[in-house]
Amino acid sequence: MPETSEAEESGRIAPGPPAPLPSASPAPGGAVVIGGGLRELTSLQVLRTLDTGPRGLTDGNAAERLARFGENTLPARRTVSWPGRFLRSLRDPFTAVLLCLGLVSAAVAAWGAACVITVLVVVSCVLRSAGEHRADRSMAGLRDLVATTATVLRRADGEAAPVAREIPVDELVPGDVVRLGPGDLVPADVRLLRANNLSVNQAALTGESAPVVKHPVDAPNRPGDRRTGGAPTDNAPTGHGPAHDGLTRNGPTGNGNGPAGGGAGRKGYGPTGGEVPESGSFDAPQLCFQGSSVMAGSGTAVVVATGAHTRFAAAHDSVHPRGPSAFDRSVHGISWILIRFMLLTPPLVLMANAALRGRGLETLPFAVAVAVGLTPEMLPVIVTTCLARGASLLARVHGVIVRRLPALHDLGAVDVLCLDKTGTLTQDRPVVVRALDADGRDDPEVLHWAAVNAWWTLQLADLPVPDALDEAILDADDSLGEALLVAHDATDVRDTADAADASGHDVPGHDRVEVPGHGRGAAVPFDYDGIAAVPFDPARRLSTAVVRTPGRLGLHTLVVKGAVENVLERCALDDAERQRLLALAADRADDGLRLLAVATAERPARQRAYTPADERGLTFTGFVALREELVPSAADALRVLADRGVTVKVLTGDHPGTVARACRDLGLDPGEVCTADGIDRLTDRELAELADRTTVFARCTPEHKARIVSTLRAAGHTTGFLGDGVNDLPALHAADVGICPRDAVDVARESAGVVLAGHGKDLTAIDHAIMAGRHSSVTIATYLRITLSSNLGNVIAMLAAGLLLPFLPMLPAQALVQNLCFDAAQLTFSYDRVAPAALRRPTMLRPRDFLRFITAFGALNAVADLATFAVLALALRGPGGTDDEALFHSGWFTENLLTQALVMVLLRTGRRTAEAPGTSGARGVFGVRGISPVGRAAAALAVTGLLLPLSPLGPPLGMTALPSVYYLLLVVVLGLYAVALAVARRRHENRGARK
């Protein structure tokens, strides 16, 4: 019978003042705040408090409450406008530096430099805003996939009969009476009035993957009552929902210590007994929460909280703001290095020229030009272009949406990926591993009787949906599939069975199907005659099928299947044998298996109905061992991630044995499993040491997951976290990059930086995203190394020449044109193909590594510039000072662009490692296969350096034609510079390989 609360049975609410709410109070929206006090109230008191009844609200009342309390939506996330996105992009450190330089250029009337810098800033911000806008549009499309209606009882007026209608979820108000069915999302926080075999999945809220049985409770809690909520045991639901057969996350003996145990602190849940955890309300059987989903059964409930007052919204509001990511930390570190250099350069130039040459403020434009020359002006454009192209490719090819462009870089830097077991490593679908007899030996007869129980319980118990455990047993029982093939063209078995007389005589022509391996003369499950079924309920934690075996006249066979402890206590066993079997079950459970016990008994045939009282004096048959089905692609994905230098850590609320077994089956060594109680005893420093060497953390609460992720970040790791529920929000925020699947709860998708738009938590898609992130990071790092080392060498040479020469070594206009040419060529880095060797390990922009690199190669570049100065000073004296100055400017301009072209080619990341062994270097002077975009850009840059002084643009820029002897001497300088670059690069790569 469906369970009904006191209020539902009364049919109406008696007039009177609202009942008091102990330790609970009406929320601002008129909803009841769910807490310990609400659990102590009867349904009648809740309905009175909400001024409603079992027949629901009238249309007028609902409209009034909707206007007064607001829509049933989470606190609105304001959509960022285009101007807002643009202004937010200006907060990027590199962009801010460029803006400051542009203002300084304008202040000293260097309008050309100011205009160029402004254009670069605008282009960068537009590209970044466009990429984030595309990601937001994709997210809006995912939100449209979520169900948005609910079935509610409404009346036209007070006298009209209630009518069930579909309305948008956001129109629900406190006091509405809603109906729930299989597959429905719970639209708000509700109190059950009526339920029929109802079970819900609260994984999005608690992390528990097992469904929880829900039912109305009107009696107050009583100390010592095993059932949460205190309802009498004989009023337990008699449904057979997905949490059946005792595998309610409590292991083989029902004591909360089994392999499928839930989150830490959950000592049993729902009606299976145990303490109420500190999270409290989630375990209350009479309460269902927004964000959960109905797995089986049906129910009627009253809405007690909507919108911002739900537990779903409260979990989201309690999350602390995300700290700076790996990208933010790297960019800020490099930015401050550049800022220090730039702030130091102009004063040095001014003071040196004033002290040695007696020059005053007329050198200020030159000083600003030197500072601009040090700045990687194209960095915001390069960064945004690389990340936007990578994000666009991921969305188009692999179905991965990057919501924040910097998150793509963070993915490339990830060296620790934290994830849950369920949905990532396992499919949350059980599969039978073995069937064992009482001595622990394989026995197919045990699986056969388990299949008989599963088949006839499914046929006779009128379940709303098939049970996952029964489906696994039927899938594993090969006899069923073979028999179906045999019986396909035969007379329908059930029609024949119906012809059997009440005494149990067989009907001629009803032949049994013999199946090898199932014992002599064993029948397949549907070859028995089903008599009755006593379905699972959470108090008994087992189910019983009563069948008549063909050929056994006058006898009925009871086939019982369920939790080990509950089945064994109904078997005719002495205490020693019972303890031995419990120990055997516990031993298999420690190996990560879930066990069901199977027992049988024969009773004289009868017409009277069978009840749980008949489940006694059973003969123990054996155990059925199950584990969760592994994700087919998980093993290969884990192996690939390990090869790429990504360490996987499993943070789960499940039992240590279950997780360890799944990891071993997938080829991931679990090592020593750490549990939540061990984490609580550790300091942050001790936890950091433990987290570095531990792969699996079991029994974790959301707070444990967030603490582990934060500790790994503090230890210098770049962390990614894959989650999909409200309980994962703290860890999603704590990680450098949060990742979630498309079917995650809305607040998780909004909090994540990366969304997997494919199906489920696919590790292969994450691998693609990591490689795209590394590609972008390597490109950005290559640009920074080449640009900063080249710019630093030029600045050193400029400072030296400014002190040694009677004139400025380069005019501001020439410096600006040189920077524009170099910057335009470097745009091609965004389209370069990175060598595979450069993608083998996580890539991160480390300021100290950059400082060492640019210092060494910048000094080398400065030596080449100074050698050019010597060539110009000794070999190219013109007839007059003006000609000498113009020749110097022209010669250095040409040499600068040629050396920068060499740097682009020779320091390009992975150029040599990308070449196949034994191939000739002539194949890829500028690239691996033919001429790459970077090679073509470098060639164009070199041609510009050679021809610009000879072109009509030369004289306006203060340049003139150079004599032929200069080019011969320049070839010698460039040849020596190329050799030095190659040697320095080889040493740098060898040093990096040793590290």
PDB file of C-alpha atoms in Angstrom, residues 405-515:
ATOM      1  CA  LEU A 405      39.998  31.379 -21.487  1.00  0.00           C
ATOM      2  CA  PRO A 406      42.749  31.331 -18.809  1.00  0.00           C
ATOM      3  CA  ALA A 407      41.382  27.941 -17.726  1.00  0.00           C
ATOM      4  CA  LEU A 408      42.790  26.474 -20.946  1.00  0.00           C
ATOM      5  CA  HIS A 409      46.302  27.465 -19.900  1.00  0.00           C
ATOM      6  CA  ASP A 410      45.637  26.026 -16.447  1.00  0.00           C
ATOM      7  CA  LEU A 411      44.701  22.716 -18.076  1.00  0.00           C
ATOM      8  CA  GLY A 412      48.028  22.690 -19.865  1.00  0.00           C
ATOM      9  CA  ALA A 413      49.792  23.196 -16.537  1.00  0.00           C
ATOM     10  CA  VAL A 414      47.771  20.555 -14.621  1.00  0.00           C
ATOM     11  CA  ASP A 415      50.019  17.926 -13.073  1.00  0.00           C
ATOM     12  CA  VAL A 416      47.475  16.538 -10.590  1.00  0.00           C
ATOM     13  CA  LEU A 417      43.926  15.630 -11.633  1.00  0.00           C
ATOM     14  CA  CYS A 418      41.509  14.892  -8.785  1.00  0.00           C
ATOM     15  CA  LEU A 419      38.327  12.988  -9.565  1.00  0.00           C
ATOM     16  CA  ASP A 420      35.580  10.855  -8.104  1.00  0.00           C
ATOM     17  CA  LYS A 421      35.142   7.163  -8.809  1.00  0.00           C
ATOM     18  CA  THR A 422      31.504   6.996  -9.795  1.00  0.00           C
ATOM     19  CA  GLY A 423      30.826   8.039 -13.378  1.00  0.00           C
ATOM     20  CA  THR A 424      34.539   8.539 -14.089  1.00  0.00           C
ATOM     21  CA  LEU A 425      36.173   5.190 -13.366  1.00  0.00           C
ATOM     22  CA  THR A 426      32.981   3.169 -12.884  1.00  0.00           C
ATOM     23  CA  GLN A 427      29.553   3.445 -14.455  1.00  0.00           C
ATOM     24  CA  ASP A 428      27.540   3.154 -11.234  1.00  0.00           C
ATOM     25  CA  ARG A 429      26.106  -0.026 -12.750  1.00  0.00           C
ATOM     26  CA  PRO A 430      26.787  -3.314 -10.937  1.00  0.00           C
ATOM     27  CA  VAL A 431      28.129  -6.367 -12.706  1.00  0.00           C
ATOM     28  CA  VAL A 432      28.352  -9.890 -11.308  1.00  0.00           C
ATOM     29  CA  VAL A 433      31.907 -11.110 -10.761  1.00  0.00           C
ATOM     30  CA  ARG A 434      31.491 -14.491  -9.058  1.00  0.00           C
ATOM     31  CA  ALA A 435      28.952 -16.789  -7.472  1.00  0.00           C
ATOM     32  CA  LEU A 436      30.318 -18.584  -4.386  1.00  0.00           C
ATOM     33  CA  ASP A 437      29.096 -21.452  -2.262  1.00  0.00           C
ATOM     34  CA  ALA A 438      29.390 -21.603   1.523  1.00  0.00           C
ATOM     35  CA  ASP A 439      33.063 -22.594   1.270  1.00  0.00           C
ATOM     36  CA  GLY A 440      33.968 -19.732  -1.046  1.00  0.00           C
ATOM     37  CA  ARG A 441      34.226 -21.905  -4.182  1.00  0.00           C
ATOM     38  CA  ASP A 442      32.671 -20.931  -7.513  1.00  0.00           C
ATOM     39  CA  ASP A 443      29.186 -22.375  -7.853  1.00  0.00           C
ATOM     40  CA  PRO A 444      26.928 -21.443 -10.804  1.00  0.00           C
ATOM     41  CA  GLU A 445      23.933 -22.877  -8.955  1.00  0.00           C
ATOM     42  CA  VAL A 446      24.013 -19.856  -6.613  1.00  0.00           C
ATOM     43  CA  LEU A 447      23.758 -17.457  -9.553  1.00  0.00           C
ATOM     44  CA  HIS A 448      20.919 -19.526 -10.963  1.00  0.00           C
ATOM     45  CA  TRP A 449      18.803 -19.205  -7.813  1.00  0.00           C
ATOM     46  CA  ALA A 450      19.660 -15.489  -7.579  1.00  0.00           C
ATOM     47  CA  ALA A 451      18.388 -15.107 -11.154  1.00  0.00           C
ATOM     48  CA  VAL A 452      15.154 -16.946 -10.249  1.00  0.00           C
ATOM     49  CA  ASN A 453      14.590 -14.470  -7.422  1.00  0.00           C
ATOM     50  CA  ALA A 454      15.406 -11.488  -9.653  1.00  0.00           C
ATOM     51  CA  TRP A 455      13.196 -12.631 -12.541  1.00  0.00           C
ATOM     52  CA  TRP A 456      10.080 -13.420 -10.531  1.00  0.00           C
ATOM     53  CA  THR A 457      10.413 -10.442  -8.224  1.00  0.00           C
ATOM     54  CA  LEU A 458      10.564  -8.303 -11.336  1.00  0.00           C
ATOM     55  CA  GLN A 459       7.501 -10.043 -12.784  1.00  0.00           C
ATOM     56  CA  LEU A 460       5.324 -10.150  -9.683  1.00  0.00           C
ATOM     57  CA  ALA A 461       6.246  -7.124  -7.564  1.00  0.00           C
ATOM     58  CA  ASP A 462       5.022  -4.532 -10.092  1.00  0.00           C
ATOM     59  CA  LEU A 463       8.170  -2.420  -9.805  1.00  0.00           C
ATOM     60  CA  PRO A 464       8.131   1.053 -11.384  1.00  0.00           C
ATOM     61  CA  VAL A 465      11.574   0.460 -12.918  1.00  0.00           C
ATOM     62  CA  PRO A 466      13.831  -2.613 -13.043  1.00  0.00           C
ATOM     63  CA  ASP A 467      16.347  -2.834 -10.243  1.00  0.00           C
ATOM     64  CA  ALA A 468      19.991  -2.407 -11.260  1.00  0.00           C
ATOM     65  CA  LEU A 469      21.155  -5.349  -9.145  1.00  0.00           C
ATOM     66  CA  ASP A 470      18.500  -7.652 -10.568  1.00  0.00           C
ATOM     67  CA  GLU A 471      19.430  -6.575 -14.094  1.00  0.00           C
ATOM     68  CA  ALA A 472      23.081  -7.365 -13.394  1.00  0.00           C
ATOM     69  CA  ILE A 473      22.191 -10.839 -12.093  1.00  0.00           C
ATOM     70  CA  LEU A 474      19.955 -11.584 -15.061  1.00  0.00           C
ATOM     71  CA  ASP A 475      22.647 -10.365 -17.465  1.00  0.00           C
ATOM     72  CA  ALA A 476      25.188 -12.638 -15.792  1.00  0.00           C
ATOM     73  CA  ASP A 477      22.940 -15.712 -15.854  1.00  0.00           C
ATOM     74  CA  ASP A 478      23.787 -17.052 -19.315  1.00  0.00           C
ATOM     75  CA  SER A 479      21.009 -19.596 -19.035  1.00  0.00           C
ATOM     76  CA  LEU A 480      18.434 -16.877 -19.515  1.00  0.00           C
ATOM     77  CA  GLY A 481      19.863 -15.720 -22.816  1.00  0.00           C
ATOM     78  CA  GLU A 482      20.259 -19.269 -24.100  1.00  0.00           C
ATOM     79  CA  ALA A 483      16.733 -20.187 -23.051  1.00  0.00           C
ATOM     80  CA  LEU A 484      15.268 -17.140 -24.738  1.00  0.00           C
ATOM     81  CA  LEU A 485      16.801 -18.305 -28.003  1.00  0.00           C
ATOM     82  CA  VAL A 486      15.409 -21.808 -27.504  1.00  0.00           C
ATOM     83  CA  ALA A 487      11.963 -20.540 -26.602  1.00  0.00           C
ATOM     84  CA  HIS A 488      11.740 -17.889 -29.306  1.00  0.00           C
ATOM     85  CA  ASP A 489       9.687 -20.006 -31.680  1.00  0.00           C
ATOM     86  CA  ALA A 490       8.046 -22.184 -29.036  1.00  0.00           C
ATOM     87  CA  THR A 491       4.717 -21.839 -27.321  1.00  0.00           C
ATOM     88  CA  ASP A 492       4.717 -18.961 -24.830  1.00  0.00           C
ATOM     89  CA  VAL A 493       5.946 -20.259 -21.483  1.00  0.00           C
ATOM     90  CA  ARG A 494       3.607 -18.168 -19.418  1.00  0.00           C
ATOM     91  CA  ASP A 495       0.548 -19.317 -21.381  1.00  0.00           C
ATOM     92  CA  THR A 496       1.548 -22.906 -20.812  1.00  0.00           C
ATOM     93  CA  ALA A 497       2.219 -22.333 -17.147  1.00  0.00           C
ATOM     94  CA  ASP A 498      -1.222 -20.808 -16.719  1.00  0.00           C
ATOM     95  CA  ALA A 499      -2.664 -24.113 -17.818  1.00  0.00           C
ATOM     96  CA  ALA A 500      -1.173 -25.875 -14.811  1.00  0.00           C
ATOM     97  CA  ASP A 501      -3.707 -26.957 -12.242  1.00  0.00           C
ATOM     98  CA  ALA A 502      -3.739 -25.596  -8.716  1.00  0.00           C
ATOM     99  CA  SER A 503      -2.261 -28.792  -7.324  1.00  0.00           C
ATOM    100  CA  GLY A 504       0.969 -28.189  -9.143  1.00  0.00           C
ATOM    101  CA  HIS A 505       0.690 -30.951 -11.830  1.00  0.00           C
ATOM    102  CA  ASP A 506       2.739 -30.297 -14.950  1.00  0.00           C
ATOM    103  CA  VAL A 507       0.915 -29.793 -18.222  1.00  0.00           C
ATOM    104  CA  PRO A 508       1.935 -32.060 -21.117  1.00  0.00           C
ATOM    105  CA  GLY A 509       4.051 -30.193 -23.625  1.00  0.00           C
ATOM    106  CA  HIS A 510       5.561 -27.855 -21.061  1.00  0.00           C
ATOM    107  CA  ASP A 511       9.159 -29.012 -21.444  1.00  0.00           C
ATOM    108  CA  ARG A 512      11.928 -27.742 -19.235  1.00  0.00           C
ATOM    109  CA  VAL A 513      14.931 -26.115 -20.856  1.00  0.00           C
ATOM    110  CA  GLU A 514      18.140 -27.856 -19.842  1.00  0.00           C
ATOM    111  CA  VAL A 515      21.188 -25.568 -19.613  1.00  0.00           C
TER     112      VAL A 515
END
